[in-house]
Coordinates of C-alpha atoms and ligand atoms in Angstrom, one line a residue:
X657 CA -9.6 65.9 48.9
X658 CA -9.8 64.5 45.3
X659 CA -6.9 66.3 43.7
X660 CA -4.5 65.1 41.1
X661 CA -0.9 66.1 41.6
X662 CA 1.9 65.4 39.2
X663 CA 3.9 63.9 42.0
X664 CA 1.3 61.3 43.0
X665 CA 0.5 60.6 39.4
X666 CA 4.1 60.0 38.4
X667 CA 4.9 58.0 41.5
X668 CA 1.9 55.7 41.0
X669 CA 2.8 55.1 37.4
X670 CA 5.9 53.2 38.4
X671 CA 4.3 51.2 41.3
X672 CA 3.3 47.7 40.3
X673 CA -0.4 47.0 40.6
X674 CA -1.2 43.8 42.6
X675 CA -2.8 41.1 40.6
X676 CA -5.9 39.7 42.3
X677 CA -6.9 36.1 41.4
X678 CA -10.0 34.1 42.2
X679 CA -11.4 30.9 40.9
X680 CA -13.9 31.9 38.2
X681 CA -15.3 28.4 37.4
X682 CA -18.9 28.5 36.5
X683 CA -18.8 32.3 35.9
X684 CA -19.7 34.4 32.9
X685 CA -17.5 37.4 32.2
X686 CA -18.1 40.0 29.5
X687 CA -15.4 42.5 28.4
X688 CA -16.6 45.2 26.1
X689 CA -13.8 46.4 23.8
X690 CA -11.7 43.3 24.3
X691 CA -9.6 43.0 21.1
X692 CA -6.7 45.2 22.1
X693 CA -5.2 47.3 24.8
X694 CA -6.5 47.1 28.4
X695 CA -9.6 45.1 27.4
X696 CA -7.5 42.3 25.8
X697 CA -5.1 42.1 28.7
X698 CA -7.9 42.0 31.2
X699 CA -9.6 39.3 29.2
X700 CA -6.4 37.2 29.3
X701 CA -6.2 37.6 33.1
X702 CA -9.8 36.6 33.5
X703 CA -9.2 33.7 31.2
X704 CA -6.4 32.5 33.3
X705 CA -8.9 32.1 36.2
X706 CA -11.0 29.5 34.3
X707 CA -14.5 31.1 33.8
X708 CA -17.2 29.1 32.1
X709 CA -17.8 31.8 29.5
X710 CA -15.6 34.7 28.5
X711 CA -17.4 36.9 26.1
X712 CA -15.3 39.4 24.0
X713 CA -17.6 42.2 22.7
X714 CA -15.9 43.8 19.7
X715 CA -16.9 45.7 16.7
X716 CA -14.7 43.8 14.3
X717 CA -15.1 40.0 13.9
X718 CA -11.7 39.6 12.5
X719 CA -10.0 41.5 15.4
X720 CA -12.2 39.7 17.9
X721 CA -11.3 36.3 16.6
X722 CA -7.6 37.1 16.6
X723 CA -7.9 38.2 20.2
X724 CA -9.9 35.0 21.1
X725 CA -7.2 32.8 19.4
X726 CA -4.4 34.7 21.4
X727 CA -6.3 34.2 24.7
X728 CA -6.9 30.5 24.0
X729 CA -3.3 29.9 23.1
X730 CA -1.9 31.8 26.1
X731 CA -4.3 30.5 28.7
X732 CA -5.8 27.2 27.3
X733 CA -9.4 28.5 28.0
X734 CA -11.9 27.0 25.6
X735 CA -15.0 29.0 26.5
X736 CA -14.0 32.2 24.7
X737 CA -16.8 33.7 22.6
X738 CA -16.6 36.7 20.3
X739 CA -19.8 38.7 19.9
X740 CA -20.2 41.8 17.7
X741 CA -21.3 45.2 18.9
X742 CA -20.7 48.7 17.5
X743 CA -21.1 51.1 20.4
X744 CA -21.5 54.0 17.9
X745 CA -24.9 52.6 16.9
X746 CA -27.7 52.3 19.5
X747 CA -29.5 49.5 17.5
X748 CA -26.3 47.4 17.6
X749 CA -26.1 47.8 21.4
X750 CA -29.7 46.8 21.7
X751 CA -29.3 43.8 19.5
X752 CA -26.2 42.7 21.3
X753 CA -27.9 42.9 24.7
X754 CA -30.9 41.0 23.5
X755 CA -28.8 38.2 22.0
X756 CA -26.6 38.1 25.2
X757 CA -29.6 37.6 27.5
X758 CA -30.9 34.8 25.3
X759 CA -27.5 33.0 25.1
X760 CA -26.1 33.5 28.5
X761 CA -28.0 32.8 31.6
X762 CA -26.3 35.4 33.9
X763 CA -23.6 37.9 33.9
X764 CA -21.1 37.7 36.9
X765 CA -18.6 40.3 35.7
X766 CA -19.3 43.0 33.2
X767 CA -16.5 45.4 32.2
X768 CA -17.4 48.3 30.0
X769 CA -13.9 49.1 28.8
X770 CA -14.3 50.4 25.2
X771 CA -13.7 54.0 24.5
X772 CA -12.5 56.3 21.9
X773 CA -10.4 59.5 22.3
X774 CA -10.9 62.0 19.5
X775 CA -10.2 65.6 18.7
X776 CA -12.5 65.5 15.7
X777 CA -16.2 66.3 15.8
X778 CA -17.9 63.4 14.0
X779 CA -21.6 62.5 14.4
X780 CA -22.8 58.9 14.6
X781 CA -25.8 57.6 12.7
X782 CA -27.8 58.4 15.8
X783 CA -26.8 62.0 15.7
X784 CA -24.4 62.1 18.6
X785 CA -20.8 63.3 18.7
X786 CA -19.1 59.9 18.5
X787 CA -17.2 59.8 21.8
X788 CA -20.3 61.0 23.7
X789 CA -22.2 58.0 22.3
X790 CA -19.4 55.4 22.5
X791 CA -17.9 56.3 25.9
X792 CA -21.0 57.5 27.7
X793 CA -24.5 56.9 26.3
X794 CA -23.8 53.4 25.0
X795 CA -22.2 52.6 28.3
X796 CA -25.3 53.4 30.3
X797 CA -27.6 51.8 27.6
X798 CA -25.8 48.5 27.7
X799 CA -25.3 48.5 31.5
X800 CA -29.0 48.9 32.1
X801 CA -30.0 46.4 29.3
X802 CA -27.8 43.8 30.9
X803 CA -29.0 44.6 34.5
X804 CA -31.3 41.6 34.6
X805 CA -28.4 39.3 33.8
X806 CA -26.1 41.1 36.3
X807 CA -28.8 41.0 39.0
X808 CA -29.4 37.3 38.4
X809 CA -25.7 36.6 39.2
X810 CA -25.6 38.7 42.3
X811 CA -26.4 37.3 45.7
X812 CA -25.0 37.9 49.2
X813 CA -22.8 34.8 48.7
X814 CA -21.9 35.3 45.0
X815 CA -20.0 38.1 43.5
X816 CA -21.4 40.1 40.6
X817 CA -19.9 43.4 39.5
X818 CA -20.3 46.1 36.9
X819 CA -17.0 47.9 36.2
X820 CA -16.9 51.0 34.0
X821 CA -13.4 52.0 32.9
X822 CA -13.1 55.7 33.6
X823 CA -9.8 57.6 33.9
X824 CA -7.9 60.1 36.0
X825 CA -8.4 62.3 32.9
X826 CA -11.8 63.1 34.6
X827 CA -9.8 65.4 37.0
X828 CA -8.9 67.6 34.0
X829 CA -12.4 68.6 33.3
X830 CA -14.9 70.9 35.1
X831 CA -17.8 72.7 33.8
X832 CA -18.2 76.5 33.6
X833 CA -20.9 78.5 35.4
X834 CA -22.2 79.5 32.0
X835 CA -22.5 75.9 30.8
X836 CA -24.4 75.0 34.0
X837 CA -27.1 77.6 33.2
X838 CA -27.9 75.8 29.9
X839 CA -31.1 73.8 30.0
X840 CA -29.8 70.6 28.4
X841 CA -26.1 69.8 29.1
X842 CA -25.8 66.7 26.8
X843 CA -27.4 68.5 23.9
X844 CA -25.0 71.4 24.5
X845 CA -22.0 69.0 24.5
X846 CA -23.4 67.5 21.3
X847 CA -24.0 70.7 19.5
X848 CA -21.6 71.1 16.5
X849 CA -21.5 74.9 16.8
X850 CA -20.5 74.6 20.4
X851 CA -17.9 71.9 19.7
X852 CA -16.4 73.6 16.6
X853 CA -16.9 77.3 17.3
X854 CA -14.4 78.5 14.7
X855 CA -12.7 76.1 12.3
X856 CA -9.7 78.5 11.9
X857 CA -8.7 78.3 15.6
X858 CA -7.6 75.3 17.6
X859 CA -10.7 73.5 18.7
X860 CA -10.6 73.7 22.4
X861 CA -13.9 72.0 23.1
X862 CA -13.0 68.9 21.2
X863 CA -9.5 68.9 22.7
X864 CA -11.2 68.5 26.1
X865 CA -13.7 66.0 24.9
X866 CA -12.0 62.8 26.2
X867 CA -11.7 64.1 29.8
X868 CA -15.3 65.3 29.6
X869 CA -16.5 61.8 28.6
X870 CA -14.6 60.2 31.4
X871 CA -16.1 62.7 33.8
X872 CA -19.5 61.8 32.5
X873 CA -18.6 58.1 33.0
X874 CA -17.8 58.8 36.7
X875 CA -21.2 60.6 37.0
X876 CA -23.4 57.9 35.4
X877 CA -21.7 55.1 37.3
X878 CA -22.0 56.8 40.7
X879 CA -25.6 57.6 39.9
X880 CA -26.3 54.0 38.7
X881 CA -24.8 52.6 41.9
X882 CA -26.9 54.9 44.1
X883 CA -30.1 54.1 42.2
X884 CA -29.9 50.4 42.7
X885 CA -31.9 49.1 45.7
X886 CA -29.9 49.6 48.9
X887 CA -30.0 45.8 49.6
X888 CA -28.9 44.8 46.1
X889 CA -25.7 42.8 46.2
X890 CA -24.6 43.9 42.8
X891 CA -21.5 46.1 43.0
X892 CA -21.0 48.9 40.5
X893 CA -17.8 50.9 40.3
X894 CA -15.4 52.9 38.1
X895 CA -11.7 52.2 37.6
X896 CA -8.8 54.2 36.5
X897 CA -6.0 52.0 35.0
X898 CA -3.4 54.8 35.0
X899 CA -1.6 56.0 31.9
X900 CA -0.8 53.0 29.8
X901 CA 0.7 52.2 26.4
X902 CA -2.2 51.2 24.2
X903 CA -3.8 52.3 20.9
X904 CA -5.7 55.1 22.7
X905 CA -3.0 57.6 22.1
X906 CA -3.2 57.2 18.3
X907 CA -5.1 60.5 18.2
X908 CA -1.9 62.5 18.7
X909 CA -0.3 63.7 15.5
X910 CA 3.2 65.1 14.9
X911 CA 4.7 67.0 16.7
X912 CA 2.5 66.3 19.8
X913 CA 2.9 62.5 19.1
X914 CA 6.7 62.9 19.8
X915 CA 6.0 64.2 23.3
X916 CA 3.4 61.6 24.0
X917 CA 5.8 58.8 22.8
X918 CA 8.5 60.2 25.2
X919 CA 6.0 60.4 28.1
X920 CA 4.9 56.9 27.3
X921 CA 8.5 55.7 27.3
X922 CA 9.2 57.3 30.6
X923 CA 6.0 56.8 32.5
X924 CA 3.4 54.5 30.8
X925 CA 2.3 51.3 32.4
X926 CA 2.2 48.3 30.1
X927 CA -1.4 47.4 29.1
X928 CA -1.1 44.2 31.2
X929 CA -0.2 46.3 34.3
X930 CA -3.0 48.7 33.7
X931 CA -5.5 45.9 33.1
X932 CA -4.8 44.6 36.6
X933 CA -6.8 47.6 37.9
X934 CA -9.8 46.5 35.8
X935 CA -9.5 43.0 37.3
X936 CA -9.2 44.5 40.8
X937 CA -12.4 46.4 40.2
X938 CA -14.1 43.2 39.2
X939 CA -12.6 40.9 41.9
X940 CA -10.7 42.8 44.5
X941 CA -11.7 44.0 47.9
X942 CA -13.6 40.8 48.9
X943 CA -15.7 41.2 52.0
X944 CA -15.8 44.9 51.8
X945 CA -18.0 45.1 48.7
X946 CA -20.1 48.0 50.1
X947 CA -17.0 50.2 50.1
X948 CA -16.5 49.4 46.4
X949 CA -20.1 50.2 45.4
X950 CA -20.2 53.5 43.6
X951 CA -16.5 53.9 44.2
X952 CA -13.7 55.3 42.0
X953 CA -10.8 52.8 42.1
X954 CA -7.3 53.6 41.2
X955 CA -4.1 51.7 41.9
X956 CA -6.1 48.8 43.4
X957 CA -7.7 50.9 46.1
X958 CA -10.7 53.2 46.5
X959 CA -9.8 56.8 45.9
X960 CA -11.8 60.0 45.9
X961 CA -12.8 61.2 42.5
X962 CA -12.0 64.8 41.6
X963 CA -13.0 67.8 43.8
X964 CA -15.4 68.9 41.0
X965 CA -17.3 65.5 41.2
X966 CA -17.6 66.0 45.0
X967 CA -18.5 69.7 44.8
X968 CA -22.1 71.0 44.9
X969 CA -21.9 72.0 41.2
X970 CA -20.5 68.5 40.4
X971 CA -23.4 66.8 42.3
X972 CA -25.9 69.0 40.5
X973 CA -24.3 68.1 37.2
X974 CA -24.3 64.4 38.0
X975 CA -28.1 64.4 38.6
X976 CA -28.7 66.4 35.5
X977 CA -26.5 64.2 33.3
X978 CA -28.3 61.2 34.7
X979 CA -31.8 62.5 34.1
X980 CA -30.9 63.7 30.6
X981 CA -29.3 60.4 29.7
X982 CA -32.2 58.4 31.0
X983 CA -34.6 60.5 29.0
X984 CA -32.5 60.1 25.8
X985 CA -32.0 56.4 26.2
X986 CA -35.7 55.8 27.2
X987 CA -36.6 57.3 23.8
X988 CA -34.1 55.0 22.1
X989 CA -35.1 51.8 23.8
X990 CA -38.5 51.0 25.4
X991 CA -36.7 48.1 27.2
X992 CA -34.2 50.5 28.7
X993 CA -37.1 52.6 30.0
X994 CA -38.9 49.6 31.4
X995 CA -35.7 48.3 33.2
X996 CA -34.8 51.7 34.6
X997 CA -38.4 52.0 36.0
X998 CA -38.2 48.5 37.5
X999 CA -34.7 48.4 38.9
X1000 CA -33.6 51.9 39.5
X1001 CA -34.9 54.4 42.1
X1002 CA -36.3 57.6 40.8
Ligands
LIG2542 N1 -4.5 53.9 27.8 C1 -4.6 54.7 28.8 O1 -3.6 55.4 29.2 C2 -5.9 54.9 29.6 C3 -5.8 55.6 30.8 C4 -7.0 55.8 31.5 C5 -8.2 55.2 31.1 N2 -8.2 54.4 29.9 C6 -9.4 53.8 29.5 O2 -9.2 52.4 29.3 C7 -10.1 51.9 28.4 C8 -9.4 51.1 27.4 O3 -8.6 51.9 26.6 P1 -7.3 51.4 25.9 O4 -6.2 52.3 26.3 O5 -7.1 50.0 26.0 O6 -7.7 51.9 24.4 P2 -7.5 51.1 23.0 O7 -6.3 50.3 22.9 O8 -7.8 52.2 22.0 O9 -8.8 50.1 23.0 C9 -10.1 50.6 23.0 C10 -11.1 49.5 22.7 O10 -12.4 50.0 22.5 C11 -12.9 49.5 21.3 N3 -13.9 50.4 20.7 C12 -13.7 51.7 20.4 N4 -14.8 52.2 19.7 C13 -15.7 51.1 19.6 C14 -17.0 51.0 19.1 N5 -17.6 52.0 18.4 N6 -17.6 49.8 19.2 C15 -17.0 48.7 19.8 N7 -15.8 48.8 20.4 C16 -15.1 50.0 20.3 C17 -11.7 49.3 20.4 O11 -12.0 48.5 19.3 P3 -11.2 48.7 17.9 O12 -9.9 48.1 18.1 O13 -12.1 48.1 16.9 O14 -11.1 50.2 17.7 C18 -10.8 48.7 21.4 O15 -11.1 47.4 21.6 C19 -10.9 53.1 27.9 O16 -12.1 53.2 28.5 C20 -10.0 54.3 28.2 O17 -10.7 55.5 28.3 C21 -7.0 54.3 29.2

């Protein structure tokens, strides 16, 4: 069953992740959130395999250009492009997708890696709690807007993959029976009164926000995979890079930060080691693509997601989160609505 034990977690942290390598000549690769951490390291690994285009989607031009320069120097790849997207703004995601489709013919490998981990309730310009929008809603929006380019690259003889970076943090979150009775789950998770019930007490809801968003990532990716036509050669999966030393842990303040630093020192993978799981999700398991479709990948192998994901309640929640997300994003983007109707089963 899909359970997370401390023993297996800690043991896997020290195991090296195999690096899968393939010739990527002629291919277009997009890494979203590529200026630092796992995204940057995965981009370097892809660059070392010689793709035609490696697109770094970043919110800061300065940071994106610094990352592109580092990748060019370390790998010698010329075809590195930086394109700007702010995932906290739906109109930016829509503009990015439109420009990408015009500029690049097809999308062979798409890695949605960007995420934020926050304990603070902050709303975006679109009215969503920021990590719900960045980690989940923008992930589905962009993945569907780029589906035509991904589907164009996919054929029985050619690889095309959509990889969503999730986390074993999704094991840490379930939903209560009371929450399941609420008519709109995403609206509930977005509600400021629900998220910050009492400013004088520790804010438990936002403390659990990151694992919740990663659970939602597992749900939307499983559902996206299952709604593509059964004979579609496009492979869609989620990956868990393991606990890695990156900028993600900057949310922890003293004294918690001391414990996190110690835990990092003892157990964290380097960002390069963790990024190999992203690369494995994009290139590994050749000739058994169907096993990878809709799968949760950890340590370079398919693993079961959490017991909650596989439970009846989890499956119910997955469908509800999907339906609600599609309704929300259809209102945000007519193109999303059209593409979902054309390419995804009801
Ligand atoms: N590190 C871990 O232990 C760990 C474990 C499991 C899963 N993961 C997952 O791995 C992925 C990468 O995380 P990481 O550890 O490499 O984190 P990181 O070092 O904090 O990098 C996150 C990336 O996302 C980008 N990003 C955040 N908000 C954005 C926005 N609004 N628009 C555009 N880009 C945005 C960041 O850009 P800026 O630099 O501009 O902020 C950065 O490039 C995430 O999905 C995370 O959930 C990480």
